[in-house]
Coordinates of C-alpha atoms in Angstrom, one line a residue:
F1409 CA 89.7 95.6 189.4
D1410 CA 89.4 92.2 189.0
T1411 CA 89.0 91.7 185.5
S1412 CA 87.6 88.3 185.8
K1413 CA 84.5 89.6 187.1
L1414 CA 83.0 91.3 184.0
R1415 CA 82.3 89.2 181.4
D1416 CA 82.6 91.0 178.3
Y1417 CA 86.0 92.4 179.8
G1418 CA 88.5 93.9 176.6
K1419 CA 85.6 93.7 174.3
L1420 CA 87.0 97.2 172.8
A1421 CA 90.2 95.8 172.0
R1422 CA 89.2 92.2 171.4
L1423 CA 91.4 90.9 173.8
D1424 CA 92.8 87.3 174.1
L1425 CA 92.3 86.9 177.7
T1426 CA 94.1 83.3 177.6
A1427 CA 97.4 84.7 176.2
E1428 CA 100.3 85.7 178.2
T1429 CA 101.1 89.4 178.1
K1430 CA 105.2 90.6 178.4
A1431 CA 104.9 92.7 181.4
R1432 CA 107.2 95.7 181.3
V1433 CA 107.8 95.3 185.4
E1434 CA 107.9 92.4 187.7
K1435 CA 104.4 90.5 187.8
D1436 CA 102.0 91.8 190.8
S1437 CA 101.4 89.3 193.2
H1438 CA 98.6 90.9 194.3
K1439 CA 96.7 90.7 190.9
K1440 CA 94.4 87.5 190.3
N1441 CA 94.6 88.0 186.6
Q1442 CA 97.2 89.9 184.6
H1443 CA 94.7 92.4 183.2
D1444 CA 93.9 93.4 186.8
F1445 CA 94.6 96.9 187.6
V1446 CA 94.8 98.9 190.4
L1447 CA 91.8 101.5 191.6
W1448 CA 93.1 103.5 194.5
F1449 CA 96.7 103.5 195.3
T1450 CA 97.8 104.1 199.1
K1451 CA 101.6 103.6 198.5
S1452 CA 103.7 105.6 195.9
K1453 CA 107.0 105.6 194.5
F1454 CA 107.4 108.9 194.9
Q1455 CA 108.3 109.7 198.9
E1456 CA 107.1 113.3 198.4
Q1457 CA 103.4 112.3 197.0
E1458 CA 101.3 115.5 197.4
M1459 CA 98.3 114.5 195.9
K1460 CA 96.5 112.3 198.5
W1461 CA 93.1 112.1 200.0
L1462 CA 91.6 110.0 202.4
S1463 CA 89.0 107.6 201.3
P1464 CA 87.2 104.4 202.6
F1465 CA 90.2 102.4 201.2
G1466 CA 93.2 104.6 203.0
T1467 CA 95.3 107.5 202.4
G1468 CA 96.0 107.3 198.6
Y1469 CA 95.1 108.5 195.2
P1470 CA 93.3 107.1 192.4
G1471 CA 94.6 105.2 189.4
W1472 CA 95.0 107.0 186.2
H1473 CA 92.3 105.0 184.6
I1474 CA 89.5 106.2 187.4
E1475 CA 90.5 109.9 186.9
C1476 CA 89.5 109.8 183.3
S1477 CA 85.9 107.7 184.1
A1478 CA 85.4 110.0 187.3
M1479 CA 86.1 113.3 185.1
S1480 CA 83.8 111.9 181.7
S1481 CA 80.8 111.0 184.3
T1482 CA 81.1 114.2 186.3
Y1483 CA 80.8 116.7 183.2
L1484 CA 79.0 114.3 180.2
G1485 CA 76.8 112.0 182.4
K1486 CA 76.9 108.0 183.3
Q1487 CA 76.5 107.3 179.5
F1488 CA 77.7 109.4 176.4
D1489 CA 78.2 109.2 172.9
I1490 CA 81.7 110.4 171.8
H1491 CA 85.2 109.4 173.4
C1492 CA 88.7 110.0 171.6
G1493 CA 91.9 109.0 172.3
G1494 CA 95.3 107.6 170.6
I1495 CA 95.4 104.4 169.3
D1496 CA 97.8 103.5 171.9
H1497 CA 95.0 103.8 174.6
I1498 CA 92.9 101.3 173.3
P1499 CA 94.3 97.7 175.0
V1500 CA 94.8 98.9 178.0
H1501 CA 93.3 102.5 179.6
H1502 CA 90.0 102.6 177.2
T1503 CA 89.8 98.9 177.9
N1504 CA 90.0 99.6 181.7
E1505 CA 88.2 103.0 181.6
I1506 CA 84.9 100.7 180.2
A1507 CA 85.5 98.0 182.5
Q1508 CA 85.2 100.2 185.9
S1509 CA 82.8 102.8 184.2
E1510 CA 80.2 99.7 183.4
A1511 CA 80.7 97.9 186.5
A1512 CA 80.3 100.9 188.4
T1513 CA 77.2 102.5 186.8
G1514 CA 75.4 99.3 185.2
K1515 CA 75.2 101.4 181.6
K1516 CA 76.3 99.2 178.5
P1517 CA 77.4 100.9 176.5
W1518 CA 79.2 103.4 178.7
V1519 CA 80.2 105.1 175.4
K1520 CA 78.5 104.8 171.9
Y1521 CA 81.4 105.7 169.7
W1522 CA 85.1 105.4 170.2
L1523 CA 87.5 107.6 167.7
H1524 CA 90.9 106.8 168.0
N1525 CA 93.6 108.6 166.0
A1526 CA 96.8 107.5 164.6
F1527 CA 100.2 109.0 165.2
L1528 CA 102.0 112.4 164.0
E1529 CA 104.9 111.1 162.5
L1530 CA 108.0 112.8 161.2
A1531 CA 110.6 111.9 158.4
G1532 CA 111.4 108.6 158.3
G1533 CA 108.4 107.4 159.9
A1534 CA 109.6 108.3 163.8
K1535 CA 107.0 108.9 166.3
M1536 CA 107.2 112.0 168.2
A1537 CA 107.8 111.3 172.2
K1538 CA 107.2 114.2 174.6
S1539 CA 110.4 113.0 176.2
G1540 CA 112.1 113.3 172.9
E1541 CA 114.2 116.2 171.0
N1542 CA 111.6 115.8 168.2
F1543 CA 108.6 116.9 170.4
I1544 CA 107.2 119.8 168.2
T1545 CA 104.8 122.0 169.8
L1546 CA 102.1 124.7 168.3
S1547 CA 104.7 127.4 169.1
T1548 CA 107.3 125.8 167.1
V1549 CA 105.2 125.8 164.5
E1550 CA 104.4 129.6 165.0
E1551 CA 108.1 130.4 165.3
K1552 CA 108.8 129.1 161.8
G1553 CA 106.1 131.3 160.4
F1554 CA 103.0 129.3 160.1
H1555 CA 99.5 130.2 161.7
P1556 CA 98.2 127.6 163.8
L1557 CA 95.0 127.6 161.5
D1558 CA 98.0 126.2 158.8
Y1559 CA 98.5 123.6 161.0
R1560 CA 94.6 122.6 161.4
Y1561 CA 94.3 122.3 157.7
F1562 CA 97.3 120.0 157.4
C1563 CA 95.9 118.1 159.8
L1564 CA 92.4 118.2 158.2
G1565 CA 94.0 116.5 155.1
T1566 CA 94.5 113.4 156.4
H1567 CA 92.1 111.0 158.0
Y1568 CA 92.3 110.8 161.6
R1569 CA 93.0 107.0 161.8
N1570 CA 95.6 107.2 159.3
P1571 CA 99.3 108.2 160.1
L1572 CA 100.2 112.3 159.5
M1573 CA 103.3 112.7 158.1
F1574 CA 104.7 116.1 159.6
S1575 CA 107.4 118.0 157.5
G1576 CA 108.0 122.0 156.7
E1577 CA 107.6 121.4 153.0
A1578 CA 104.1 119.8 153.4
L1579 CA 103.1 122.7 155.8
E1580 CA 104.6 125.5 153.4
G1581 CA 102.4 124.2 150.5
V1582 CA 99.3 124.0 153.3
K1583 CA 99.8 127.5 154.0
I1584 CA 99.7 128.5 150.5
T1585 CA 96.3 126.4 149.6
R1586 CA 94.9 127.9 152.8
K1587 CA 95.9 131.7 151.8
R1588 CA 94.1 131.1 148.7
L1589 CA 91.1 129.6 150.3
N1590 CA 91.0 132.7 152.1
E1591 CA 91.5 135.1 149.0
K1592 CA 88.9 133.2 147.4
C1593 CA 86.4 133.7 150.6
L1594 CA 87.1 137.7 150.5
E1595 CA 86.5 137.8 147.1
F1596 CA 83.0 136.3 147.1
K1597 CA 82.1 137.9 150.8
S1598 CA 81.2 141.2 149.0
S1599 CA 79.4 139.5 145.8
K1600 CA 75.5 140.6 145.3
D1601 CA 75.4 137.8 142.8
P1602 CA 71.9 136.0 143.4
E1603 CA 71.7 132.8 145.4
H1604 CA 70.8 129.3 144.1
K1605 CA 69.4 127.2 147.0
S1606 CA 68.8 124.0 144.9
L1607 CA 72.4 124.0 143.2
Q1608 CA 73.8 124.6 146.8
Q1609 CA 71.6 121.6 148.4
H1610 CA 73.7 119.3 146.1
Y1611 CA 76.9 120.5 147.9
M1612 CA 75.4 120.4 151.1
E1613 CA 74.5 116.6 151.0
R1614 CA 77.7 116.0 149.9
L1615 CA 79.3 117.7 152.5
M1616 CA 77.0 115.8 155.0
Q1617 CA 77.5 112.4 153.7
E1618 CA 81.4 113.0 153.8
I1619 CA 81.5 114.1 157.2
N1620 CA 79.1 111.5 158.6
D1621 CA 81.5 108.8 157.0
D1622 CA 83.9 108.6 160.0
L1623 CA 84.5 112.4 159.9
N1624 CA 86.4 112.1 156.3
T1625 CA 87.8 115.9 156.6
P1626 CA 90.0 114.8 153.1
K1627 CA 87.0 114.6 151.2
V1628 CA 85.3 117.6 152.7
L1629 CA 88.0 119.6 151.8
A1630 CA 88.2 118.1 148.1
T1631 CA 84.5 118.9 148.0
V1632 CA 84.8 122.4 148.9
W1633 CA 87.8 123.0 146.1
D1634 CA 85.1 121.0 143.4
M1635 CA 82.5 123.8 144.6
L1636 CA 84.8 127.0 144.1
K1637 CA 85.3 125.4 140.4
D1638 CA 81.4 125.0 139.8
E1639 CA 80.8 127.6 137.0
Q1640 CA 76.8 127.0 137.8
L1641 CA 77.5 128.6 141.2
S1642 CA 77.5 132.3 142.0
K1643 CA 79.9 134.0 143.9
K1644 CA 77.3 134.2 146.8
D1645 CA 76.6 130.6 146.5
K1646 CA 80.2 129.9 147.1
Y1647 CA 80.4 132.0 149.9
T1648 CA 77.5 130.8 151.7
L1649 CA 78.6 127.2 151.1
L1650 CA 82.2 127.9 152.2
L1651 CA 80.7 129.5 155.5
K1652 CA 78.5 126.3 155.8
C1653 CA 81.4 124.1 155.4
D1654 CA 83.4 125.9 157.8
E1655 CA 81.4 125.1 160.7
V1656 CA 82.9 121.5 160.5
L1657 CA 86.1 122.6 159.5
G1658 CA 87.0 125.7 161.7
L1659 CA 89.0 127.9 159.7
D1660 CA 87.5 130.9 160.5
L1661 CA 86.5 131.9 156.9
K1662 CA 83.9 134.3 158.3
K1663 CA 86.5 136.6 160.3
I1664 CA 88.7 137.2 157.5
K1665 CA 89.1 140.7 156.6
K1666 CA 90.8 142.4 153.8
D1667 CA 94.5 143.5 154.6
R1668 CA 94.9 147.1 155.3
I1669 CA 97.7 148.3 152.7
P1670 CA 99.9 151.1 154.0
P1671 CA 99.6 154.6 152.0
E1672 CA 102.8 154.3 150.9
I1673 CA 102.5 150.9 149.2
T1674 CA 99.7 151.9 147.7
A1675 CA 101.5 154.5 146.2
L1676 CA 104.1 152.5 144.8
A1677 CA 101.2 150.3 143.0
Q1678 CA 99.8 153.2 141.4
E1679 CA 103.2 154.5 140.2
R1680 CA 103.8 150.8 138.7
L1681 CA 100.3 151.2 137.1
L1682 CA 101.0 154.4 135.7
A1683 CA 104.3 152.7 134.4
R1684 CA 102.6 149.8 132.6
N1685 CA 100.2 152.1 131.0
N1686 CA 103.3 153.8 129.6
K1687 CA 104.5 150.2 128.4
D1688 CA 107.7 150.9 130.9
W1689 CA 108.2 147.4 131.7
K1690 CA 111.6 147.9 133.3
T1691 CA 110.1 150.6 135.6
S1692 CA 107.2 148.3 136.2
D1693 CA 109.4 145.3 137.6
K1694 CA 111.5 147.5 139.8
L1695 CA 108.3 148.5 141.5
R1696 CA 106.9 145.0 141.6
E1697 CA 110.2 143.8 143.4
K1698 CA 110.2 147.3 145.7
I1699 CA 106.5 146.2 146.7
A1700 CA 107.8 142.8 147.7
Q1701 CA 110.6 143.7 149.7
Q1702 CA 108.0 145.6 152.0
G1703 CA 106.1 142.3 152.5
Y1704 CA 103.5 142.9 149.6
V1705 CA 102.2 141.4 146.5
V1706 CA 100.9 143.2 143.6
G1707 CA 98.8 141.6 141.1
D1708 CA 97.2 143.1 137.9
T1709 CA 93.8 142.9 137.3
K1710 CA 91.5 144.2 134.2
D1711 CA 90.7 147.1 136.4
G1712 CA 94.2 148.1 137.3
Y1713 CA 95.6 146.0 140.3
E1714 CA 95.3 144.1 143.3
L1715 CA 97.3 144.2 146.4
R1716 CA 97.8 141.8 149.5
K1717 CA 100.2 140.9 152.1
R1718 CA 102.6 137.7 151.4

């Protein structure tokens, strides 16, 4: 691809086409300009290259920019709204996708909105590398006792264009926060309180404003917790608003079900309640600890007690 033939080449990255780039490899004598790129390879650095196709340009395979343009155009059309990716793709990959797609279709702009996320970083600001020992997968997170939705909530807490600092401590805090949110949702779900659509509207407008402000999910989460503290709203109002917010957040709040408590745990809780009623605090504390050892938490309420998984 001869980049000099496209008048606005490099517009996404605001490239200075007159500046020399420091190439990681030897300069390619076949390029007319330093930013030119391969559309179709007929030679591979791998001797046993399996993925080859016949083409008018010779037997070979597409350049990696072409793959993405081909898939996008096939499934989304010659022009579409949103393209995502990491910030590292801006100066080369996404720049070249735009160039070849707009040159091929004549559609300007090829993509209307580009959303580029910053990196997930570890302690000390180290960036995760796929080939490094510090590469953490979702399976790794699950093995450490976290639910995938804990990680999702964790991601929502930082704007996508800011670096996300990963640590076990941060994820542990999020796990507790998401559990609180789930408990609130369960509490409100069975409420028969009346709804006040006019009061709900205030929060709906805030939600729409914040999510349309460049997907500001941290602000959306803050609004959710403000809403939960609002004493003017009924429990039914809050449940309705939670489900509406979750259409954006994707925390599966609608699917939450009350924990099934084994009868033996319920029996211990009943025994503890009896001890409390008799002001036998020593026995009450021992039974609380026994329940905790089984993986459950017992909480005192005005009507008796409440059981849930830890």
